[in-house]
């Protein structure tokens, strides 16, 4: 039997049926009916201080749990402020449902107050979007939005709801069916292709597993580890794939690519088989494409058929959920192992010895100075405090790359960062979402002084909710990555990169009601980190680091990944 309800009430009921426990948002005139129903408290709403941060927080929630994150904004500027977050979620394949208000249907197209063509604006930055014209359409739209966001290759879905739909009354009937005739994806993978892949893996003498964010999205870290150990393949994990294989695993090399480890890039250059799992051959990994893995055949597994062959041709394509494909691949590889493992043992042993030699030749080791705090040293202290078990939410810039190089992640969903879009201001709001989703877990927000100042308002969200986030500011007084490129490739002509004003950390934190301090002496760093970590609530630790450190290795734009610059230029001999 259906009940007579307002559209706003129906929306809340639909969200409850999708097991939504919390959401992040910022109200406005059009969404007032929805917020009036939310006041009843069935769904916990977290008020952020900017709509962009609502989407980032929903991403933090989704990235750390695998569940769909939910955010909400009003019409016009509220909706347009979500756009950066939506593109961020689309680039990194994060399941988010965004709810936006819209002017009444009779006013759409009339340039009404706070009207924007949200449906049109977000068409290219969402996996799918809906404009709901009647309250009767809400249940189907919401149910399909959550299904689309979480299924296949995950991504953001937006539902735009006009004001008259919120306030109109209709009979509510729950919806459990999906009617999406144009939306299809293959999850299982072709069994014949999978068996051929197992044969190729055993035939290879120098295989490398190249694992990406698809491993995390598919919850496939277990099957990944099983494959790596069964066939004895060295493994690189992309920026989005870190934690897919534990950092301490003997077969894990490092992150590859522009700021990847020397051994990882050399392994990809000299491998004869790339086992590409949930990756898209991003330009930050491949470098100059015609020089990338020139001797390798490629097995490419991905849920999205568009990604296969888009950048690098696959010798063996497998379209499917990487977790399900790996389960079958592991079985097929195990069936061949009695005939192949011993025969390939000498070549696999020599290959691992070569990779170990590359690691020893140019190890990724954070430098330490006695008279100033180096940013790499600070990141190593975050690693020590984390022990490979804390959630680290990074902003974008040099510190993001140092974190990827030096922080251990022993499990998936501990490393939260803006990978594809590289959105500054991401670190703190994503930490808000991650902390709310994981109340018993330690969460670090590792941010630069640039990104921090893009998201200062969320200190209010942290304080008002008592979130025990440890905010660590890597403060070098510059937009560090931009400065590094200007120094290396623009004759050191520094332009608009100096951040010469920064708030007093202790006073700023105190203004929001929690402690903070600034550290400059390397002898005080460990104690200050301990103080931050042991404090039961939020803490702001501003660490002034050496201003002119650069991230190495670096592959210059247009370079091949084996053409790494391994350190700063040496002064010319006199």
Coordinates of C-alpha atoms in Angstrom, one line a residue:
X1 CA 0.0 0.0 0.0
X2 CA 1.4 3.4 -1.0
X3 CA 1.5 6.5 1.3
X4 CA 0.8 10.1 0.4
X5 CA 4.1 12.0 0.9
X6 CA 5.9 15.1 -0.2
X7 CA 8.7 14.8 -2.8
X8 CA 11.1 15.7 0.0
X9 CA 9.8 12.9 2.2
X10 CA 10.0 10.5 -0.7
X11 CA 13.6 11.5 -1.3
X12 CA 14.6 10.8 2.3
X13 CA 12.7 7.4 2.2
X14 CA 14.6 6.5 -1.0
X15 CA 17.9 7.4 0.5
X16 CA 17.1 5.2 3.6
X17 CA 16.3 2.3 1.2
X18 CA 19.7 2.7 -0.3
X19 CA 21.2 2.4 3.2
X20 CA 22.4 6.0 3.3
X21 CA 23.5 6.8 6.9
X22 CA 25.0 10.2 6.4
X23 CA 25.5 12.9 3.8
X24 CA 27.4 16.1 3.3
X25 CA 25.9 19.3 2.2
X26 CA 25.0 23.0 2.3
X27 CA 21.3 24.1 2.2
X28 CA 19.7 26.8 0.2
X29 CA 16.3 28.2 -0.7
X30 CA 15.3 25.5 -3.2
X31 CA 16.4 22.6 -0.9
X32 CA 14.6 23.9 2.2
X33 CA 11.8 21.4 1.9
X34 CA 14.3 18.5 1.8
X35 CA 16.3 19.9 4.8
X36 CA 13.0 20.3 6.8
X37 CA 12.4 16.5 6.4
X38 CA 16.1 15.8 7.2
X39 CA 15.7 17.5 10.5
X40 CA 13.8 14.4 11.7
X41 CA 17.2 12.8 12.0
X42 CA 16.9 9.5 10.2
X43 CA 19.9 10.5 8.1
X44 CA 22.9 12.3 9.7
X45 CA 23.7 15.5 7.7
X46 CA 27.1 17.1 8.0
X47 CA 27.1 20.8 7.2
X48 CA 30.3 21.7 5.3
X49 CA 31.4 25.3 4.7
X50 CA 31.5 25.1 0.9
X51 CA 29.7 22.9 -1.6
X52 CA 32.9 21.8 -3.3
X53 CA 34.0 20.3 0.0
X54 CA 30.7 18.5 0.3
X55 CA 31.6 16.5 -2.7
X56 CA 35.2 16.0 -1.6
X57 CA 33.9 14.8 1.8
X58 CA 31.6 12.4 0.1
X59 CA 34.6 11.1 -1.9
X60 CA 36.6 10.6 1.3
X61 CA 33.7 8.6 2.7
X62 CA 33.4 6.5 -0.5
X63 CA 37.2 6.0 -1.0
X64 CA 37.7 4.8 2.5
X65 CA 34.7 2.5 2.7
X66 CA 33.8 1.4 -0.9
X67 CA 30.2 2.7 -0.2
X68 CA 28.5 5.4 -2.2
X69 CA 29.1 8.8 -0.8
X70 CA 26.3 11.4 -0.9
X71 CA 26.4 15.2 -1.1
X72 CA 23.8 17.9 -1.5
X73 CA 23.7 21.5 -2.8
X74 CA 21.1 24.0 -3.7
X75 CA 20.4 25.4 -7.1
X76 CA 22.6 27.8 -9.1
X77 CA 25.9 28.5 -7.4
X78 CA 25.4 25.6 -5.0
X79 CA 25.2 23.1 -7.8
X80 CA 28.0 24.7 -9.8
X81 CA 30.3 24.6 -6.8
X82 CA 30.0 20.8 -6.9
X83 CA 31.5 20.6 -10.4
X84 CA 35.2 20.3 -9.4
X85 CA 34.3 17.5 -7.0
X86 CA 32.2 15.7 -9.6
X87 CA 35.1 15.8 -12.1
X88 CA 37.4 14.6 -9.4
X89 CA 35.2 11.6 -8.7
X90 CA 34.8 10.9 -12.4
X91 CA 38.5 10.9 -13.0
X92 CA 39.2 8.5 -10.1
X93 CA 36.1 6.3 -10.5
X94 CA 34.6 7.1 -7.1
X95 CA 30.9 6.3 -6.4
X96 CA 29.1 9.5 -5.4
X97 CA 25.5 10.5 -5.7
X98 CA 25.0 14.3 -5.7
X99 CA 21.6 15.8 -5.0
X100 CA 21.0 19.3 -6.3
X101 CA 18.0 21.6 -6.0
X102 CA 16.6 23.3 -9.1
X103 CA 14.1 26.1 -9.6
X104 CA 10.5 25.0 -10.1
X105 CA 9.8 23.2 -13.4
X106 CA 7.6 26.1 -14.7
X107 CA 10.6 28.5 -14.3
X108 CA 13.3 26.3 -15.9
X109 CA 14.8 28.2 -18.8
X110 CA 13.5 31.7 -17.6
X111 CA 16.7 32.8 -15.9
X112 CA 15.0 32.6 -12.5
X113 CA 16.9 33.5 -9.4
X114 CA 19.7 31.0 -8.7
X115 CA 18.9 29.1 -11.8
X116 CA 21.6 27.2 -13.7
X117 CA 21.4 24.5 -16.3
X118 CA 22.8 21.9 -13.8
X119 CA 21.7 19.0 -16.0
X120 CA 23.6 20.4 -19.0
X121 CA 26.6 21.6 -17.0
X122 CA 27.2 18.3 -15.3
X123 CA 26.5 16.0 -18.3
X124 CA 30.3 15.8 -19.1
X125 CA 31.5 15.5 -15.5
X126 CA 29.3 12.7 -14.3
X127 CA 28.8 9.1 -15.2
X128 CA 25.1 9.9 -15.6
X129 CA 22.7 12.6 -14.5
X130 CA 18.9 13.0 -14.0
X131 CA 16.5 15.9 -14.1
X132 CA 13.5 14.8 -12.1
X133 CA 10.3 16.4 -13.4
X134 CA 7.7 14.9 -11.1
X135 CA 7.7 13.4 -7.6
X136 CA 6.4 10.2 -9.0
X137 CA 9.8 9.8 -10.9
X138 CA 11.9 10.3 -7.8
X139 CA 12.0 6.6 -6.5
X140 CA 13.1 5.3 -9.9
X141 CA 15.7 8.0 -10.4
X142 CA 17.3 7.6 -7.0
X143 CA 17.4 3.8 -7.1
X144 CA 19.0 3.9 -10.6
X145 CA 21.4 6.7 -9.5
X146 CA 22.8 4.5 -6.7
X147 CA 23.0 1.5 -9.0
X148 CA 24.9 3.4 -11.7
X149 CA 27.3 5.0 -9.3
X150 CA 28.3 1.7 -7.7
X151 CA 28.2 -0.7 -10.6
X152 CA 30.6 -1.4 -13.4
X153 CA 33.2 1.3 -13.4
X154 CA 32.1 3.4 -10.4
X155 CA 31.6 7.2 -10.8
X156 CA 29.5 10.2 -9.8
X157 CA 25.8 10.5 -10.6
X158 CA 23.8 13.7 -10.1
X159 CA 20.1 14.0 -9.5
X160 CA 18.6 17.5 -10.0
X161 CA 15.3 18.0 -8.2
X162 CA 13.1 21.1 -8.9
X163 CA 11.5 22.9 -6.0
X164 CA 7.9 21.9 -7.0
X165 CA 9.0 18.3 -7.0
X166 CA 10.2 18.7 -3.4
X167 CA 7.0 20.2 -2.2
X168 CA 4.5 18.3 -4.3
X169 CA 2.5 15.4 -2.7
X170 CA 2.1 12.0 -4.3
X171 CA 1.6 8.4 -3.4
X172 CA 5.0 6.8 -2.6
X173 CA 5.7 3.2 -3.7
X174 CA 9.2 1.7 -3.2
X175 CA 11.1 0.8 -6.3
X176 CA 13.4 -2.3 -6.6
X177 CA 13.7 -2.7 -10.4
X178 CA 16.2 -1.2 -12.7
X179 CA 15.3 -0.1 -16.2
X180 CA 18.4 0.9 -18.0
X181 CA 18.4 -0.8 -21.4
X182 CA 21.5 1.1 -22.6
X183 CA 23.6 0.5 -19.5
X184 CA 25.4 -2.8 -19.7
X185 CA 28.8 -4.0 -18.5
X186 CA 30.6 -7.4 -18.5
X187 CA 31.8 -8.4 -15.0
X188 CA 32.9 -12.0 -15.4
X189 CA 35.5 -11.8 -18.2
X190 CA 35.9 -14.2 -21.1
X191 CA 37.1 -17.6 -19.7
X192 CA 39.1 -18.5 -22.9
X193 CA 40.9 -15.2 -22.7
X194 CA 41.6 -15.7 -19.0
X195 CA 43.1 -19.1 -19.7
X196 CA 45.3 -17.7 -22.4
X197 CA 46.4 -15.0 -20.0
X198 CA 47.5 -17.7 -17.5
X199 CA 49.6 -19.3 -20.3
X200 CA 51.2 -16.0 -21.2
X201 CA 52.1 -15.3 -17.6
X202 CA 53.9 -18.6 -17.2
X203 CA 55.6 -18.2 -20.6
X204 CA 57.1 -14.8 -19.6
X205 CA 60.6 -14.5 -18.2
X206 CA 60.3 -11.0 -16.9
X207 CA 56.7 -10.3 -15.9
X208 CA 55.5 -7.2 -14.0
X209 CA 52.1 -6.8 -12.5
X210 CA 50.9 -3.2 -13.0
X211 CA 48.0 -2.7 -10.5
X212 CA 45.9 0.4 -10.4
X213 CA 42.8 2.0 -8.7
X214 CA 40.6 -0.7 -10.2
X215 CA 42.1 -3.1 -7.7
X216 CA 40.9 -0.9 -4.8
X217 CA 37.5 -0.2 -6.4
X218 CA 36.8 -4.0 -7.0
X219 CA 38.0 -4.9 -3.5
X220 CA 40.5 -7.2 -5.2
X221 CA 43.6 -6.9 -3.1
X222 CA 43.2 -10.5 -1.8
X223 CA 43.1 -12.0 -5.3
X224 CA 45.9 -9.7 -6.4
X225 CA 48.2 -10.9 -3.6
X226 CA 47.3 -14.5 -4.5
X227 CA 48.3 -14.0 -8.1
X228 CA 51.6 -12.2 -7.3
X229 CA 52.7 -14.9 -4.9
X230 CA 51.5 -17.8 -7.1
X231 CA 53.4 -16.7 -10.2
X232 CA 56.2 -14.8 -8.4
X233 CA 55.7 -11.5 -10.3
X234 CA 57.2 -8.2 -9.1
X235 CA 54.5 -5.6 -8.8
X236 CA 54.1 -1.9 -9.2
X237 CA 51.0 0.0 -7.8
X238 CA 50.0 3.3 -9.3
X239 CA 49.2 6.4 -7.3
X240 CA 45.6 5.2 -7.1
X241 CA 46.5 1.6 -6.5
X242 CA 48.8 2.0 -3.5
X243 CA 47.7 -0.4 -0.7
X244 CA 46.4 -2.9 -3.3
X245 CA 49.5 -4.9 -2.4
X246 CA 50.9 -4.3 1.0
X247 CA 53.9 -2.0 0.9
X248 CA 55.9 -4.5 3.0
X249 CA 55.3 -7.3 0.5
X250 CA 58.6 -8.6 -0.9
X251 CA 57.2 -8.5 -4.5
X252 CA 56.1 -4.8 -4.2
X253 CA 58.6 -2.5 -6.0
X254 CA 57.1 1.0 -5.7
X255 CA 54.9 3.4 -7.5
X256 CA 55.9 3.8 -11.2
X257 CA 55.9 6.9 -13.4
X258 CA 56.8 10.5 -13.3
X259 CA 57.8 10.5 -9.6
X260 CA 58.0 6.7 -9.3
X261 CA 60.9 4.7 -8.1
X262 CA 63.9 4.0 -10.3
X263 CA 63.4 0.2 -9.9
X264 CA 59.7 0.4 -10.8
X265 CA 60.4 2.4 -14.0
X266 CA 63.3 0.2 -15.0
X267 CA 61.2 -2.9 -14.5
X268 CA 58.5 -1.6 -16.7
X269 CA 61.1 -0.6 -19.3
X270 CA 62.7 -4.1 -19.5
X271 CA 59.7 -6.3 -18.8
X272 CA 58.6 -8.8 -21.4
X273 CA 55.0 -9.0 -20.1
X274 CA 52.8 -6.4 -18.4
X275 CA 49.8 -7.7 -16.4
X276 CA 47.8 -4.5 -16.3
X277 CA 45.0 -4.8 -13.7
X278 CA 42.5 -2.0 -13.3
X279 CA 44.7 0.7 -14.9
X280 CA 44.3 3.1 -17.8
X281 CA 47.9 3.7 -18.8
X282 CA 47.8 7.2 -17.6
X283 CA 50.4 9.6 -19.1
X284 CA 51.9 10.2 -15.6
X285 CA 52.9 6.5 -15.6
X286 CA 53.8 5.9 -19.2
X287 CA 55.8 9.0 -20.0
X288 CA 56.7 9.1 -23.7
X289 CA 54.4 6.4 -25.0
X290 CA 56.5 5.1 -27.9
X291 CA 59.3 4.3 -25.4
X292 CA 57.1 2.8 -22.7
X293 CA 57.7 -1.0 -22.1
X294 CA 59.1 -1.5 -25.6
X295 CA 59.7 -5.2 -25.2
X296 CA 56.5 -6.2 -23.5
X297 CA 53.4 -7.9 -24.5
X298 CA 50.3 -6.6 -22.6
X299 CA 47.5 -8.4 -20.8
X300 CA 44.9 -5.7 -19.9
X301 CA 42.0 -6.3 -17.5
X302 CA 39.5 -3.6 -16.9
X303 CA 35.7 -3.3 -16.3
X304 CA 35.5 -0.4 -18.8
X305 CA 36.0 -1.6 -22.4
X306 CA 36.8 2.0 -23.5
X307 CA 40.1 1.9 -21.5
X308 CA 41.4 -1.2 -23.2
X309 CA 43.4 -0.2 -26.2
X310 CA 42.8 3.5 -25.7
X311 CA 46.5 4.3 -24.9
X312 CA 48.4 1.1 -25.3
X313 CA 47.3 -1.8 -27.5
X314 CA 46.6 -4.9 -25.5
X315 CA 47.9 -8.2 -26.8
X316 CA 45.3 -9.9 -24.7
X317 CA 42.3 -7.8 -23.6
X318 CA 39.9 -9.0 -20.9
X319 CA 36.8 -6.9 -20.1
X320 CA 35.5 -7.7 -16.6
X321 CA 35.5 -6.9 -13.0
X322 CA 39.2 -7.3 -12.0
X323 CA 38.3 -9.1 -8.8
X324 CA 36.2 -11.8 -10.5
X325 CA 38.7 -12.1 -13.4
X326 CA 41.6 -12.5 -10.9
X327 CA 39.8 -15.3 -9.1
X328 CA 39.5 -17.2 -12.4
X329 CA 43.0 -16.3 -13.5
X330 CA 44.4 -17.6 -10.2
X331 CA 42.7 -20.9 -10.7
X332 CA 43.9 -21.1 -14.3
X333 CA 47.4 -20.2 -13.3
X334 CA 47.4 -22.8 -10.5
X335 CA 46.3 -25.5 -13.0
X336 CA 49.4 -24.7 -15.1
X337 CA 51.8 -24.3 -12.2
X338 CA 52.9 -28.0 -11.9
X339 CA 54.1 -27.9 -15.5
X340 CA 55.6 -24.4 -15.6
X341 CA 56.7 -23.1 -12.2
X342 CA 59.9 -25.1 -11.9
X343 CA 60.9 -24.5 -15.5
X344 CA 60.5 -20.7 -15.1
X345 CA 62.2 -20.5 -11.6
X346 CA 65.7 -19.6 -12.8
X347 CA 64.5 -16.7 -15.1
X348 CA 62.1 -15.4 -12.4
X349 CA 64.9 -15.5 -9.8
X350 CA 67.3 -13.6 -12.1
X351 CA 64.5 -11.0 -12.8
X352 CA 63.9 -10.4 -9.1
X353 CA 67.7 -10.1 -8.5
X354 CA 67.9 -7.5 -11.2
X355 CA 65.1 -5.5 -9.7
X356 CA 66.7 -5.8 -6.2
X357 CA 69.9 -4.4 -7.8
X358 CA 68.0 -1.4 -9.3
X359 CA 66.5 -0.8 -5.9
X360 CA 69.9 -0.8 -4.2
X361 CA 71.4 1.4 -7.0
X362 CA 68.8 4.2 -6.4
X363 CA 66.8 3.5 -3.3
X364 CA 63.8 5.6 -2.2
X365 CA 65.1 6.8 1.1
X366 CA 64.0 10.1 2.8
X367 CA 66.9 12.4 3.5
X368 CA 67.3 14.0 6.9
X369 CA 69.1 17.3 7.9
X370 CA 70.3 18.4 11.3
X371 CA 69.7 22.1 10.8
X372 CA 66.4 22.2 9.0
X373 CA 63.3 20.0 8.5
X374 CA 63.3 18.5 5.1
X375 CA 59.7 17.7 3.8
X376 CA 60.8 14.1 3.1
X377 CA 61.7 13.8 6.8
X378 CA 58.3 15.1 7.8
X379 CA 56.5 12.6 5.6
X380 CA 58.7 9.8 7.0
X381 CA 57.5 10.9 10.5
X382 CA 53.9 10.6 9.3
X383 CA 54.7 7.2 8.1
X384 CA 56.3 6.2 11.4
X385 CA 53.2 7.5 13.3
X386 CA 50.9 5.7 10.9
X387 CA 52.7 2.3 10.9
X388 CA 51.1 1.5 7.6
X389 CA 47.7 1.3 9.2
X390 CA 46.3 4.9 9.4
X391 CA 44.2 6.7 6.8
X392 CA 46.3 9.4 5.1
X393 CA 44.3 12.0 3.1
X394 CA 46.6 14.0 0.9
X395 CA 46.2 17.3 -0.8
X396 CA 47.9 17.9 -4.1
X397 CA 51.5 18.9 -4.8
X398 CA 55.0 17.9 -3.8
X399 CA 53.9 16.4 -0.5
X400 CA 51.4 14.1 -2.3
X401 CA 54.3 12.6 -4.3
X402 CA 56.6 12.3 -1.2
X403 CA 53.7 10.6 0.6
X404 CA 53.3 8.1 -2.2
X405 CA 57.0 7.4 -2.1
X406 CA 57.6 7.1 1.6
X407 CA 54.4 6.3 3.4
X408 CA 53.6 2.6 3.8
X409 CA 50.0 1.4 3.1
X410 CA 49.5 -2.2 4.3
X411 CA 45.9 -2.4 3.3
X412 CA 43.7 -0.8 0.6
X413 CA 41.5 2.3 1.3
X414 CA 44.1 3.9 3.6
X415 CA 45.5 6.3 0.9
X416 CA 43.0 9.0 -0.1
X417 CA 44.2 11.4 -2.7
X418 CA 43.0 13.3 -5.8
X419 CA 44.8 11.4 -8.5
X420 CA 43.4 12.1 -12.0
X421 CA 42.3 15.7 -11.5
X422 CA 44.8 16.8 -9.0
X423 CA 42.5 19.1 -7.0
X424 CA 44.1 21.4 -4.5
X425 CA 42.0 21.8 -1.4
X426 CA 41.0 18.1 -1.5
X427 CA 43.0 16.9 1.6
X428 CA 41.0 18.4 4.5
X429 CA 37.5 17.8 3.3
X430 CA 38.3 14.3 2.2
X431 CA 39.7 13.6 5.7
X432 CA 36.3 14.8 7.1
X433 CA 34.5 12.2 5.1
X434 CA 37.1 9.5 5.9
X435 CA 37.0 10.2 9.6
X436 CA 33.2 10.2 9.8
X437 CA 33.2 6.9 7.9
X438 CA 35.9 5.4 10.2
X439 CA 35.3 6.9 13.7
X440 CA 37.7 4.6 15.4
X441 CA 40.6 5.0 13.0
X442 CA 43.4 7.5 13.0
X443 CA 43.2 9.9 10.0
X444 CA 45.9 12.3 8.8
X445 CA 45.2 15.2 6.5
X446 CA 48.6 15.8 4.9
X447 CA 48.4 19.2 3.2
X448 CA 50.6 21.8 1.7
X449 CA 50.4 25.5 2.7
X450 CA 48.7 26.2 -0.6
X451 CA 46.0 23.6 -0.4
X452 CA 45.4 24.2 3.3
X453 CA 44.5 27.8 2.6
X454 CA 42.0 26.6 0.0
X455 CA 40.1 24.6 2.7
X456 CA 40.5 26.5 6.0
X457 CA 36.7 26.9 6.4
X458 CA 36.5 23.2 7.0
X459 CA 38.3 23.6 10.2
X460 CA 34.9 24.7 11.4
X461 CA 33.3 21.5 10.3
X462 CA 36.1 19.5 12.0
X463 CA 35.7 21.5 15.3
X464 CA 31.9 21.5 15.3
X465 CA 31.8 17.7 14.9
X466 CA 34.8 17.0 17.2
X467 CA 36.6 15.0 14.5
X468 CA 40.0 13.9 15.7
X469 CA 41.8 14.5 12.4
X470 CA 45.5 15.2 12.6
X471 CA 46.2 18.0 10.1
X472 CA 49.9 18.2 9.1
X473 CA 50.8 21.2 7.0
X474 CA 54.0 20.8 4.9
X475 CA 54.8 24.5 4.9
X476 CA 57.5 25.5 2.5
X477 CA 56.2 29.0 1.7
X478 CA 55.7 28.2 -2.0
X479 CA 53.4 26.4 -4.4
X480 CA 56.1 23.8 -4.3
X481 CA 55.4 21.7 -7.4
X482 CA 54.9 24.8 -9.6
X483 CA 58.0 26.3 -8.2
X484 CA 60.0 23.1 -8.9
X485 CA 58.9 23.1 -12.5
X486 CA 59.8 26.8 -12.9
X487 CA 63.2 26.1 -11.3
X488 CA 64.0 23.1 -13.5
X489 CA 62.4 24.0 -16.8
X490 CA 61.8 27.8 -16.8
X491 CA 65.3 29.0 -15.9
X492 CA 64.3 29.5 -12.3
X493 CA 62.0 32.4 -13.3
X494 CA 59.7 32.1 -10.3
X495 CA 56.3 33.6 -11.1
X496 CA 53.3 33.9 -8.7
X497 CA 54.3 30.9 -6.6
X498 CA 55.4 32.6 -3.3
X499 CA 53.0 32.1 -0.3
X500 CA 54.5 34.8 1.9
X501 CA 51.6 35.1 4.4
X502 CA 50.5 32.2 6.6
X503 CA 48.3 32.3 9.7
X504 CA 49.7 31.5 13.1
X505 CA 48.8 27.9 13.5
X506 CA 48.3 27.9 17.3
X507 CA 46.1 31.0 17.1
X508 CA 44.2 29.7 14.1
X509 CA 43.5 26.4 15.7
X510 CA 42.6 28.0 19.0
X511 CA 40.1 30.2 17.2
X512 CA 38.3 27.0 16.3
X513 CA 38.7 25.6 19.7
X514 CA 41.4 23.0 19.3
X515 CA 45.2 22.9 19.7
X516 CA 47.9 23.6 17.2
X517 CA 51.6 24.5 17.0
X518 CA 54.3 25.4 14.6
X519 CA 57.6 23.5 14.4
X520 CA 60.8 24.6 12.7
X521 CA 63.5 22.6 14.6
X522 CA 64.1 19.1 13.4
X523 CA 64.9 18.0 16.9
X524 CA 61.3 18.9 17.9
X525 CA 59.6 17.2 15.1
X526 CA 59.1 13.7 16.5
X527 CA 57.9 15.1 19.8
X528 CA 55.5 17.4 18.1
X529 CA 54.1 14.6 15.9
X530 CA 53.6 12.5 19.1
X531 CA 51.8 15.4 20.7
X532 CA 49.5 15.7 17.7
X533 CA 48.8 12.0 17.5
X534 CA 48.2 11.5 21.2
X535 CA 45.8 14.4 21.5
X536 CA 42.2 12.9 21.6
X537 CA 40.7 15.5 19.3
X538 CA 41.7 17.5 16.2
X539 CA 45.2 19.0 16.0
X540 CA 46.9 21.4 13.6
X541 CA 50.6 20.8 13.2
X542 CA 52.2 23.4 11.0
X543 CA 55.7 22.3 10.0
X544 CA 58.0 24.8 8.4
X545 CA 60.2 22.8 6.0
X546 CA 63.1 23.6 3.7
X547 CA 61.7 25.8 0.9
X548 CA 63.6 24.6 -2.1
X549 CA 63.4 20.8 -1.9
X550 CA 62.3 19.1 -5.1
X551 CA 60.6 15.8 -5.8
X552 CA 63.0 13.2 -7.3
X553 CA 63.0 11.1 -9.3
X554 CA 61.3 13.1 -12.0
X555 CA 60.6 12.3 -15.6
X556 CA 60.6 15.6 -17.5
X557 CA 57.6 16.3 -19.8
X558 CA 58.0 14.4 -23.0
X559 CA 60.6 12.0 -21.5
X560 CA 60.6 8.3 -21.3
X561 CA 60.2 6.8 -17.9
X562 CA 63.7 5.3 -17.9
X563 CA 65.0 8.9 -18.6
X564 CA 64.6 9.9 -15.0
X565 CA 66.3 12.9 -13.4
X566 CA 67.4 11.2 -10.1
X567 CA 68.5 14.3 -8.2
X568 CA 69.2 18.0 -8.3
X569 CA 71.7 19.2 -10.9
X570 CA 75.3 19.2 -9.6
X571 CA 77.2 22.5 -9.8
X572 CA 79.6 22.6 -12.7
X573 CA 83.2 21.9 -11.8
X574 CA 85.4 25.0 -11.6

